Structure formats: C-alpha cells, structure tokens
Amino acid sequence: MTAVGDFRMLNLSKFSDLDFSEVLPAKLTFAKAALLYTGCKKLSMCGGGARSSVLRPVKAMESSTGDVLTKDCGGFSGKSKVQITTVGDSSNIVWHKSSVEKSDREELLNQKGCVIWITGLSGSGKSTLACALSHALHARGKLSYILDGDNCRHGLNSDLSFKADDRAENIRRIGEVAKLFADSGVICIASLISPYRKDRDACRALLPEGEFIEVYMDVPLQLCETRDPKGLYKLARAGKIKGFTGVDDPYEPPLNSEVGNSTLLFTCRFKIVLCQREKMCDSPNALAEIVILYLERKGYLEA
Amino acid sequence: MCPNRIEKSILPDGYYGKSTLACSLGRQLHCRGKLSYVLDGDNLRHGLNKNLGFTPEDRTENIRRVGEVAKLFADAGLICIASLISPYRKDRDACRALLPEKFIEVFLNMPLELCEGRDPKGLYKLARAGKIKGFTGIDDPYEPPLNCESHMNKDHAEDTRLIVQHSTSVPAGYEGKSMKLRIPFTRRAADRKDVKTLIVEMLQAAKNQGS
C-alpha cells in the first residue's frame, strides 16, 4: 500500500487485472498517475508524454488495372439486386457499401474509432477537458477530433434554437456525426451539456456497445456558477436567458453514478464519472490522463 | 496530414457512377496510406439526414448538412469524399464557400440516356412510371457545374485518345481493355480555371504533333 499525501492508493498489484469496475479513491496528479502506470507496467505518463507509434503507412498495393472499378468496389452492374429502402422521410435510398472498412482505417491509424461523450453543466469543464484530452492523444500519435456543442451551433446546427425539440435535434445530429467520425477511425470527443438522459442514451444506441464512452463531469451547480466562465449563469439568474440548464431547466445525470464527498473516479459500463468538489479540483490535464488510462486499458489506443 | 492537391486522371469510358468512384478513390488513397472517408448521400439519409425528404428545401438542407460535416472532416485532417447528386448549383457553391481552398468538385458528366440505360437502382424506371416524383433528370433539373477541376466525358473520347497518345507510349485505340493512366500536366495549374486551359493546351500540342 502506498500512501501518497492524504489519500490512500489501492494496492498496486490490483492494477494488474484492473477492470475499472471499482472505486479508486485518489486525487490523481501526474505523480500518482505515473505510479498507477508503473504498477500496470504501462508507459509512464507526463504532460506532453511519450510519443507512441506514428501512423504506419499501409503498404501500397500493386498498381491495379481498370477492372478494380467495377469488381472490387461494389459498383453496380445493370442486373444487380439492390435493396431499396425508406428511412424516415428519405425514400428510395440504397445503402452503398464501401470497400475500405473501419478496421482498415483503424489499422492505418493504430487506434480504435470511438466516441467520448463529455456531459455536464455549463462551466463544469467539458470543453477544457476535451482540449486537454485531444492534446494528450495527439502527443501519443492518436488522431482525435472535438465536436464542441457551441462550435457545432455555429455550423451544422446553426439552424437550431434552445427549445426542447431543437436541443434534442442538436444532440441527435452531433451523435450521428460522432458516429461517422468513429466509423472513420477517429477518436471523436463530443463535448456538450446534453442535459436529457434519453437524448444521450439515443446517441449511445447509435453505436455498437463499447464505442460510446460517456464522461460525466460531476461538478456541483454552485461551483459551476462560481466559475461562470462565459457569464451565462449571471444572465440566467437575471432572467435574460430562459431555460438555462441548472437554473430553470434540469440536468439529468447519468444513472448508476454515485456522488461522494471527495474526488472520486469510477467507471461502469462505459461511463466515467469525474467528480470535482470545491476543495479538490484536478487539473484538466490530470483528468485527461484518467480518461487516457481508461482508453489504454480498454485497448482503444491500438488497432 | 493529408495533401489537398488534385491529380488529373483521364479515365476511359466505364460503367461507374458517383458512389463507385468515391469507393475506388477511397481505396486508392488507403493504399497510399492516406486516411479518407466517404460521405455518401444515400448513406447519410439513413442517419444524420433521415428526417429529410426530397423537396427542394430538404435537398438544400441535405446538402448543407453534408457540406458542414465534410468541413469538419477536412478540419480533422481527413480527405473527405462526398458523393451525392447535389443537383442545384447554388447549394454546391454554398458548400464550396464553407471551405474555399479545400473544396474540389468532380463532375461526372454522363448523359441522361446513359444513366437511364444503366439504371442500377431501378429508380429511373419508377420515376418514368410516375411512382417517384421530383426525380433528378426526369422531373427535377440537374444544374451542371460551370467550372470544375475534373471533367470526364464520353464526348471527349477522341481528345482523350490524342492526349494519351501524345503524352505516353500507349498506342491509339484501347478498345476492349480498361486502363487507368495518370497524365501529368505540362506545367503547374495557376488556379481552377487554368486546369481547363491546360487541357486545351495539351490537346493542341497533340494535334500539332499529329499534323
């Protein structure tokens, strides 16, 4: 047992069969994270960390002749039987199979495409964690991309408001785009309040099990309001913004999550809860390393 | 991470369409170790765009969304291959405006008769029978691009043959056999419009040599 500061570390030998289904009482800083890794015989982490293998170029195939166009690409000959379906409002559409599969792209990138969905109140540190996580992944030679709720509302979702229906559509669209990114082999980091449980669960249902990892920023409303990085709580309290999450619109935390009094971390069925309390806040980089630890342990950082 | 330049390919007539070309392009990029991703119009209508129909407004929204997603993919560093009918010029131009330096439009200029003759999904037949309304080419217009980077056209077969003969040692007349050749430009293209000028120059050079 190693005592570090005021917190008790679990016996390092336990980490050899680390399942992440137990509560780890820790205030994790880099030093402690490094200890964890040592116990696991993994790469030790530090800011800007070790650079893992960069993209391996796929060995070029021999130059192919023209028949590749018709034979290998699922191209349609006149008599092929194609399945015409109707999905939603889209009628007479046909699913076109690609010849490059997700596994091929994952091999190229040496990682597994997945979605990391960061949810929490405004001011809980979602965007900051997303950035830190993206940097940390990049330092390890992994390709990630951030889908920030606010940023998407400047582009793809610029036609949506904050009414309940539009919130649901906002989340649905981002979920679908995240799914496309995951399919392309990229580690997609979605960072948005996403306050309603059923919307988050609907996004989870879009992907196969194991490809949707929910990260809940469990930060008390008071602390978020104290931070108020965009001045929105102040406007909401003054009544200038209606339906603001936490003030006059609910936030539904993920189920199967426990709230403790200290900084707790635990994971359960692809859900990570990062608790932050007044007296004990980990830095974004430290929180990012927690997520990376999870990803590494579960095999997302290799093909 | 991935280059943004375009390579001019001259392909012989073949039975390929947008999705097939996208697929082939993706595969060839993958063979070169480049990460790409295909956004197929039909595939997206199974997911992101499943709440859109085929009215003009919905088509516009469909293309807008695909354009925005393609922009995100390009920003992520991937080569994004979007393959969709996208019949209205203003919608395509709107997408181009999202990423001015990184938008490459490839126009598959196949005559309607040829497409209808193929009818790989049986949709033209349904449209002619009146079972599909507002089908592009039948009762909804297709607006071809005014200037684009690649132009593959059956009408240019003779010109293509001349350029190939002039630039390579491939003998004239390759009927009955499909080949894929990459013909380099004689000089670097200054901009999009210059691409067409270059092709004309190469054709002129081929004709001059022949005469």
CSV table of C-alpha atoms in Angstrom, one decimal, chain A:
chain,number,residue,atom,x,y,z
A,1,MET,CA,0.0,0.0,0.0
A,2,THR,CA,1.4,3.3,-0.9
A,3,ALA,CA,0.4,6.4,1.0
A,4,VAL,CA,0.6,9.5,-1.1
A,5,GLY,CA,-0.4,12.7,0.7
A,6,ASP,CA,-3.7,12.3,2.4
A,7,PHE,CA,-5.1,9.8,0.1
A,8,ARG,CA,-4.8,6.1,0.1
A,9,MET,CA,-3.7,4.4,-3.1
A,10,LEU,CA,-5.0,1.0,-3.8
A,11,ASN,CA,-2.6,-1.8,-3.7
A,12,LEU,CA,-0.7,-1.5,-7.0
A,13,SER,CA,-0.8,-5.3,-7.5
A,14,LYS,CA,-4.5,-5.0,-8.0
A,15,PHE,CA,-4.0,-3.0,-11.2
A,16,SER,CA,-2.6,-5.9,-13.0
A,17,ASP,CA,-6.2,-7.1,-13.5
A,18,LEU,CA,-7.6,-3.7,-13.5
A,19,ASP,CA,-11.2,-3.8,-14.5
A,20,PHE,CA,-12.2,-0.2,-13.7
A,21,SER,CA,-15.3,-1.5,-12.0
A,22,GLU,CA,-14.1,-0.4,-8.6
A,23,VAL,CA,-13.9,2.9,-6.9
A,24,LEU,CA,-10.5,4.4,-6.9
A,25,PRO,CA,-10.1,6.9,-4.1
A,26,ALA,CA,-7.5,9.2,-5.4
A,27,LYS,CA,-6.6,12.7,-6.0
A,28,LEU,CA,-4.8,12.0,-9.1
A,29,THR,CA,-1.9,14.1,-10.1
A,30,PHE,CA,0.8,13.2,-12.6
A,31,ALA,CA,3.0,11.6,-10.0
A,32,LYS,CA,0.2,9.3,-8.9
A,33,ALA,CA,-0.9,8.6,-12.4
A,34,ALA,CA,2.7,7.6,-13.1
A,35,LEU,CA,2.6,5.3,-10.1
A,36,LEU,CA,-0.5,3.7,-11.4
A,37,TYR,CA,1.1,3.1,-14.7
A,38,THR,CA,4.2,1.7,-13.2
A,39,GLY,CA,2.1,-0.8,-11.4
A,40,CYS,CA,0.4,-1.7,-14.6
A,41,LYS,CA,3.7,-1.9,-16.4
A,42,LYS,CA,2.5,0.7,-18.8
A,43,LEU,CA,4.1,3.7,-20.3
A,44,SER,CA,4.6,6.4,-17.7
A,45,MET,CA,2.7,9.5,-18.4
A,46,CYS,CA,3.6,13.0,-18.1
A,47,GLY,CA,2.5,16.1,-19.8
A,48,GLY,CA,3.5,16.0,-23.4
A,49,GLY,CA,4.2,12.3,-22.8
A,50,ALA,CA,5.8,9.6,-24.8
A,51,ARG,CA,5.1,9.5,-28.4
A,52,SER,CA,3.7,6.2,-29.4
A,53,SER,CA,3.9,4.8,-32.9
A,54,VAL,CA,3.0,7.3,-35.6
A,55,LEU,CA,0.9,6.4,-38.5
A,56,ARG,CA,2.2,3.4,-40.3
A,57,PRO,CA,1.7,3.8,-44.0
A,58,VAL,CA,-0.2,1.0,-45.5
A,59,LYS,CA,2.0,-1.0,-47.9
A,60,ALA,CA,1.0,0.1,-51.3
A,61,MET,CA,-0.8,-2.5,-53.4
A,62,GLU,CA,0.4,-3.3,-56.8
A,63,SER,CA,-1.0,-0.9,-59.3
A,64,SER,CA,-4.3,-2.3,-60.3
A,65,THR,CA,-5.9,-2.5,-63.7
A,66,GLY,CA,-9.2,-0.8,-64.6
A,67,ASP,CA,-11.3,-3.7,-63.6
A,68,VAL,CA,-10.9,-2.7,-60.0
A,69,LEU,CA,-13.6,-0.1,-60.6
A,70,THR,CA,-16.3,-2.5,-61.4
A,71,LYS,CA,-15.2,-5.6,-59.5
A,72,ASP,CA,-14.0,-4.6,-56.1
A,73,CYS,CA,-15.9,-1.6,-55.2
A,74,GLY,CA,-19.4,-2.9,-55.1
A,75,GLY,CA,-20.2,-1.0,-58.2
A,76,PHE,CA,-23.5,-1.7,-59.7
A,77,SER,CA,-23.9,-3.7,-62.8
A,78,GLY,CA,-27.2,-3.4,-64.5
A,79,LYS,CA,-28.7,-6.5,-63.1
A,80,SER,CA,-27.6,-6.4,-59.5
A,81,LYS,CA,-30.2,-6.8,-56.9
A,82,VAL,CA,-30.0,-3.8,-54.7
A,83,GLN,CA,-32.0,-3.2,-51.6
A,84,ILE,CA,-34.1,0.0,-51.8
A,85,THR,CA,-35.3,1.1,-48.5
A,86,THR,CA,-37.1,4.1,-47.0
A,87,VAL,CA,-35.7,5.5,-43.8
A,88,GLY,CA,-37.6,8.3,-42.1
A,89,ASP,CA,-38.5,10.8,-44.7
A,90,SER,CA,-35.9,9.6,-47.1
A,91,SER,CA,-37.5,7.2,-49.7
A,92,ASN,CA,-35.9,5.0,-52.3
A,93,ILE,CA,-32.4,5.1,-50.9
A,94,VAL,CA,-29.8,2.4,-51.2
A,95,TRP,CA,-27.0,1.7,-48.7
A,96,HIS,CA,-23.7,1.8,-50.6
A,97,LYS,CA,-21.0,-0.4,-49.1
A,98,SER,CA,-17.5,1.0,-49.0
A,99,SER,CA,-14.6,-1.2,-49.9
A,100,VAL,CA,-12.4,0.3,-47.2
A,101,GLU,CA,-13.8,-0.9,-43.8
A,102,LYS,CA,-13.5,0.6,-40.4
A,103,SER,CA,-10.9,-2.0,-39.4
A,104,ASP,CA,-8.7,-1.0,-42.3
A,105,ARG,CA,-8.7,2.6,-41.2
A,106,GLU,CA,-8.1,1.6,-37.6
A,107,GLU,CA,-5.1,-0.3,-38.7
A,108,LEU,CA,-3.8,2.7,-40.6
A,109,LEU,CA,-4.3,4.9,-37.6
A,110,ASN,CA,-3.3,2.3,-35.0
A,111,GLN,CA,-6.3,3.1,-32.8
A,112,LYS,CA,-9.9,2.2,-32.5
A,113,GLY,CA,-12.5,4.7,-33.5
A,114,CYS,CA,-14.9,5.6,-30.7
A,115,VAL,CA,-16.9,8.4,-29.3
A,116,ILE,CA,-16.1,10.1,-25.9
A,117,TRP,CA,-19.2,12.0,-24.9
A,118,ILE,CA,-18.4,14.6,-22.3
A,119,THR,CA,-21.6,15.8,-20.5
A,120,GLY,CA,-22.2,18.1,-17.6
A,121,LEU,CA,-23.5,21.5,-16.5
A,122,SER,CA,-22.3,24.7,-18.2
A,123,GLY,CA,-18.9,25.6,-16.6
A,124,SER,CA,-18.2,22.1,-15.4
A,125,GLY,CA,-15.1,22.0,-17.6
A,126,LYS,CA,-16.2,19.9,-20.6
A,127,SER,CA,-14.5,21.9,-23.3
A,128,THR,CA,-11.4,22.3,-21.3
A,129,LEU,CA,-11.2,18.6,-20.7
A,130,ALA,CA,-11.9,17.9,-24.4
A,131,CYS,CA,-9.0,20.1,-25.4
A,132,ALA,CA,-6.7,18.5,-22.8
A,133,LEU,CA,-7.7,15.1,-23.9
A,134,SER,CA,-7.2,15.9,-27.6
A,135,HIS,CA,-3.7,17.2,-26.9
A,136,ALA,CA,-2.8,14.2,-24.8
A,137,LEU,CA,-4.0,11.9,-27.5
A,138,HIS,CA,-2.1,13.8,-30.1
A,139,ALA,CA,1.1,13.6,-28.1
A,140,ARG,CA,0.6,9.8,-28.2
A,141,GLY,CA,0.2,9.9,-32.0
A,142,LYS,CA,-3.5,9.3,-31.9
A,143,LEU,CA,-6.0,11.2,-34.1
A,144,SER,CA,-8.9,12.7,-32.4
A,145,TYR,CA,-11.4,15.4,-33.2
A,146,ILE,CA,-13.5,17.6,-30.9
A,147,LEU,CA,-17.2,18.2,-31.6
A,148,ASP,CA,-18.0,21.1,-29.3
A,149,GLY,CA,-21.7,21.8,-28.8
A,150,ASP,CA,-21.2,25.5,-29.1
A,151,ASN,CA,-18.9,25.2,-32.1
A,152,CYS,CA,-21.4,23.0,-33.9
A,153,ARG,CA,-24.1,25.6,-33.3
A,154,HIS,CA,-22.1,27.9,-35.5
A,155,GLY,CA,-22.1,25.5,-38.4
A,156,LEU,CA,-24.1,22.3,-38.8
A,157,ASN,CA,-26.6,23.2,-36.1
A,158,SER,CA,-26.8,26.9,-36.8
A,159,ASP,CA,-30.5,26.5,-37.7
A,160,LEU,CA,-31.4,25.2,-34.2
A,161,SER,CA,-32.5,27.1,-31.1
A,162,PHE,CA,-32.5,26.1,-27.5
A,163,LYS,CA,-36.1,24.9,-27.3
A,164,ALA,CA,-36.5,21.3,-26.1
A,165,ASP,CA,-37.2,19.9,-29.6
A,166,ASP,CA,-34.2,21.7,-31.0
A,167,ARG,CA,-31.9,20.6,-28.2
A,168,ALA,CA,-32.9,17.0,-28.9
A,169,GLU,CA,-32.2,17.5,-32.6
A,170,ASN,CA,-28.9,19.2,-31.8
A,171,ILE,CA,-27.8,16.2,-29.8
A,172,ARG,CA,-29.1,13.8,-32.4
A,173,ARG,CA,-27.2,15.4,-35.2
A,174,ILE,CA,-24.0,15.5,-33.2
A,175,GLY,CA,-24.5,11.9,-32.2
A,176,GLU,CA,-24.8,11.0,-35.9
A,177,VAL,CA,-21.7,13.0,-36.8
A,178,ALA,CA,-19.8,11.5,-34.0
A,179,LYS,CA,-20.8,8.1,-35.2
A,180,LEU,CA,-19.4,8.9,-38.7
A,181,PHE,CA,-16.1,10.0,-37.1
A,182,ALA,CA,-15.9,6.9,-35.0
A,183,ASP,CA,-16.5,4.9,-38.2
A,184,SER,CA,-13.7,6.7,-39.9
A,185,GLY,CA,-11.3,5.5,-37.1
A,186,VAL,CA,-11.0,8.9,-35.4
A,187,ILE,CA,-11.5,9.2,-31.6
A,188,CYS,CA,-14.3,11.7,-31.5
A,189,ILE,CA,-14.6,13.8,-28.4
A,190,ALA,CA,-18.1,15.3,-28.2
A,191,SER,CA,-18.4,18.0,-25.5
A,192,LEU,CA,-21.9,19.3,-24.9
A,193,ILE,CA,-24.2,19.9,-22.0
A,194,SER,CA,-26.7,17.2,-23.3
A,195,PRO,CA,-28.9,17.5,-20.3
A,196,TYR,CA,-31.5,15.0,-21.0
A,197,ARG,CA,-30.8,11.3,-20.3
A,198,LYS,CA,-32.9,9.9,-23.2
A,199,ASP,CA,-31.0,12.0,-25.8
A,200,ARG,CA,-27.7,10.8,-24.6
A,201,ASP,CA,-29.0,7.2,-24.5
A,202,ALA,CA,-30.3,7.6,-28.0
A,203,CYS,CA,-26.8,8.6,-29.1
A,204,ARG,CA,-25.3,5.6,-27.3
A,205,ALA,CA,-27.8,3.4,-29.1
A,206,LEU,CA,-26.4,4.6,-32.5
A,207,LEU,CA,-23.1,2.9,-31.9
A,208,PRO,CA,-22.2,-0.7,-31.1
A,209,GLU,CA,-21.5,-1.4,-27.5
A,210,GLY,CA,-18.1,-0.2,-26.4
A,211,GLU,CA,-17.8,2.5,-28.9
A,212,PHE,CA,-19.7,5.1,-26.9
A,213,ILE,CA,-18.0,6.2,-23.7
A,214,GLU,CA,-19.8,8.7,-21.5
A,215,VAL,CA,-17.8,11.0,-19.3
A,216,TYR,CA,-19.9,12.9,-16.7
A,217,MET,CA,-18.4,16.0,-15.3
A,218,ASP,CA,-19.8,15.8,-11.8
A,219,VAL,CA,-19.4,19.3,-10.6
A,220,PRO,CA,-21.9,20.9,-8.2
A,221,LEU,CA,-24.0,23.7,-9.6
A,222,GLN,CA,-22.6,26.1,-7.1
A,223,LEU,CA,-19.1,25.5,-8.2
A,224,CYS,CA,-20.1,25.9,-11.9
A,225,GLU,CA,-21.8,29.1,-11.1
A,226,THR,CA,-18.8,30.4,-9.2
A,227,ARG,CA,-16.7,29.7,-12.2
A,228,ASP,CA,-19.3,31.0,-14.7
A,229,PRO,CA,-16.6,31.2,-17.5
A,230,LYS,CA,-19.0,32.6,-20.1
A,231,GLY,CA,-21.1,34.8,-17.8
A,232,LEU,CA,-24.2,32.8,-18.7
A,233,TYR,CA,-25.3,32.0,-15.1
A,234,LYS,CA,-25.3,35.6,-14.3
A,235,LEU,CA,-27.5,36.3,-17.3
A,236,ALA,CA,-29.7,33.4,-16.5
A,237,ARG,CA,-30.2,34.5,-12.9
A,238,ALA,CA,-31.0,38.0,-14.1
A,239,GLY,CA,-33.7,36.4,-16.3
A,240,LYS,CA,-32.1,37.3,-19.5
A,241,ILE,CA,-31.7,33.7,-20.6
A,242,LYS,CA,-34.6,31.4,-20.3
A,243,GLY,CA,-34.4,27.7,-20.0
A,244,PHE,CA,-30.8,27.7,-18.9
A,245,THR,CA,-29.6,24.3,-17.7
A,246,GLY,CA,-29.2,24.2,-14.0
A,247,VAL,CA,-31.1,27.4,-13.4
A,248,ASP,CA,-34.5,26.9,-14.9
A,249,ASP,CA,-34.0,23.7,-16.9
A,250,PRO,CA,-33.0,20.4,-15.5
A,251,TYR,CA,-29.8,18.4,-15.9
A,252,GLU,CA,-30.3,14.7,-15.7
A,253,PRO,CA,-27.1,13.0,-14.6
A,254,PRO,CA,-26.3,9.5,-15.9
A,255,LEU,CA,-27.7,6.7,-13.9
A,256,ASN,CA,-25.6,4.3,-12.0
A,257,SER,CA,-23.4,7.1,-10.7
A,258,GLU,CA,-22.6,7.8,-7.1
A,259,VAL,CA,-21.8,11.1,-5.6
A,260,GLY,CA,-19.2,11.2,-2.9
A,261,ASN,CA,-17.6,13.9,-0.8
A,262,SER,CA,-14.1,13.5,-2.2
A,263,THR,CA,-12.8,13.4,-5.7
A,264,LEU,CA,-14.0,10.0,-6.8
A,265,LEU,CA,-13.4,8.3,-10.1
A,266,PHE,CA,-15.1,5.2,-11.2
A,267,THR,CA,-16.3,3.7,-14.4
A,268,CYS,CA,-19.1,1.4,-15.0
A,269,ARG,CA,-20.2,0.0,-18.4
A,270,PHE,CA,-18.5,2.7,-20.5
A,271,LYS,CA,-19.4,5.5,-18.2
A,272,ILE,CA,-16.7,7.5,-16.5
A,273,VAL,CA,-17.6,9.9,-13.7
A,274,LEU,CA,-15.2,12.7,-12.8
A,275,CYS,CA,-16.1,14.4,-9.6
A,276,GLN,CA,-14.8,17.8,-8.8
A,277,ARG,CA,-15.5,19.4,-5.5
A,278,GLU,CA,-14.7,22.8,-4.1
A,279,LYS,CA,-11.6,21.8,-2.2
A,280,MET,CA,-10.3,19.2,-4.6
A,281,CYS,CA,-10.1,20.0,-8.2
A,282,ASP,CA,-7.8,18.2,-10.5
A,283,SER,CA,-6.3,20.0,-13.4
A,284,PRO,CA,-7.7,19.3,-16.9
A,285,ASN,CA,-4.6,17.5,-17.8
A,286,ALA,CA,-4.9,15.2,-14.9
A,287,LEU,CA,-8.5,14.5,-15.8
A,288,ALA,CA,-7.5,13.9,-19.4
A,289,GLU,CA,-4.9,11.4,-18.2
A,290,ILE,CA,-7.6,9.5,-16.3
A,291,VAL,CA,-9.6,9.1,-19.5
A,292,ILE,CA,-6.5,8.1,-21.4
A,293,LEU,CA,-5.7,5.5,-18.8
A,294,TYR,CA,-9.2,4.1,-19.4
A,295,LEU,CA,-8.8,4.2,-23.2
A,296,GLU,CA,-5.4,2.5,-23.0
A,297,ARG,CA,-6.6,-0.2,-20.6
A,298,LYS,CA,-9.6,-1.0,-22.8
A,299,GLY,CA,-7.5,-1.2,-26.0
A,300,TYR,CA,-8.7,1.9,-27.8
A,301,LEU,CA,-5.2,3.2,-28.4
A,302,GLU,CA,-4.2,0.3,-30.6
A,303,ALA,CA,-5.7,-1.2,-33.7
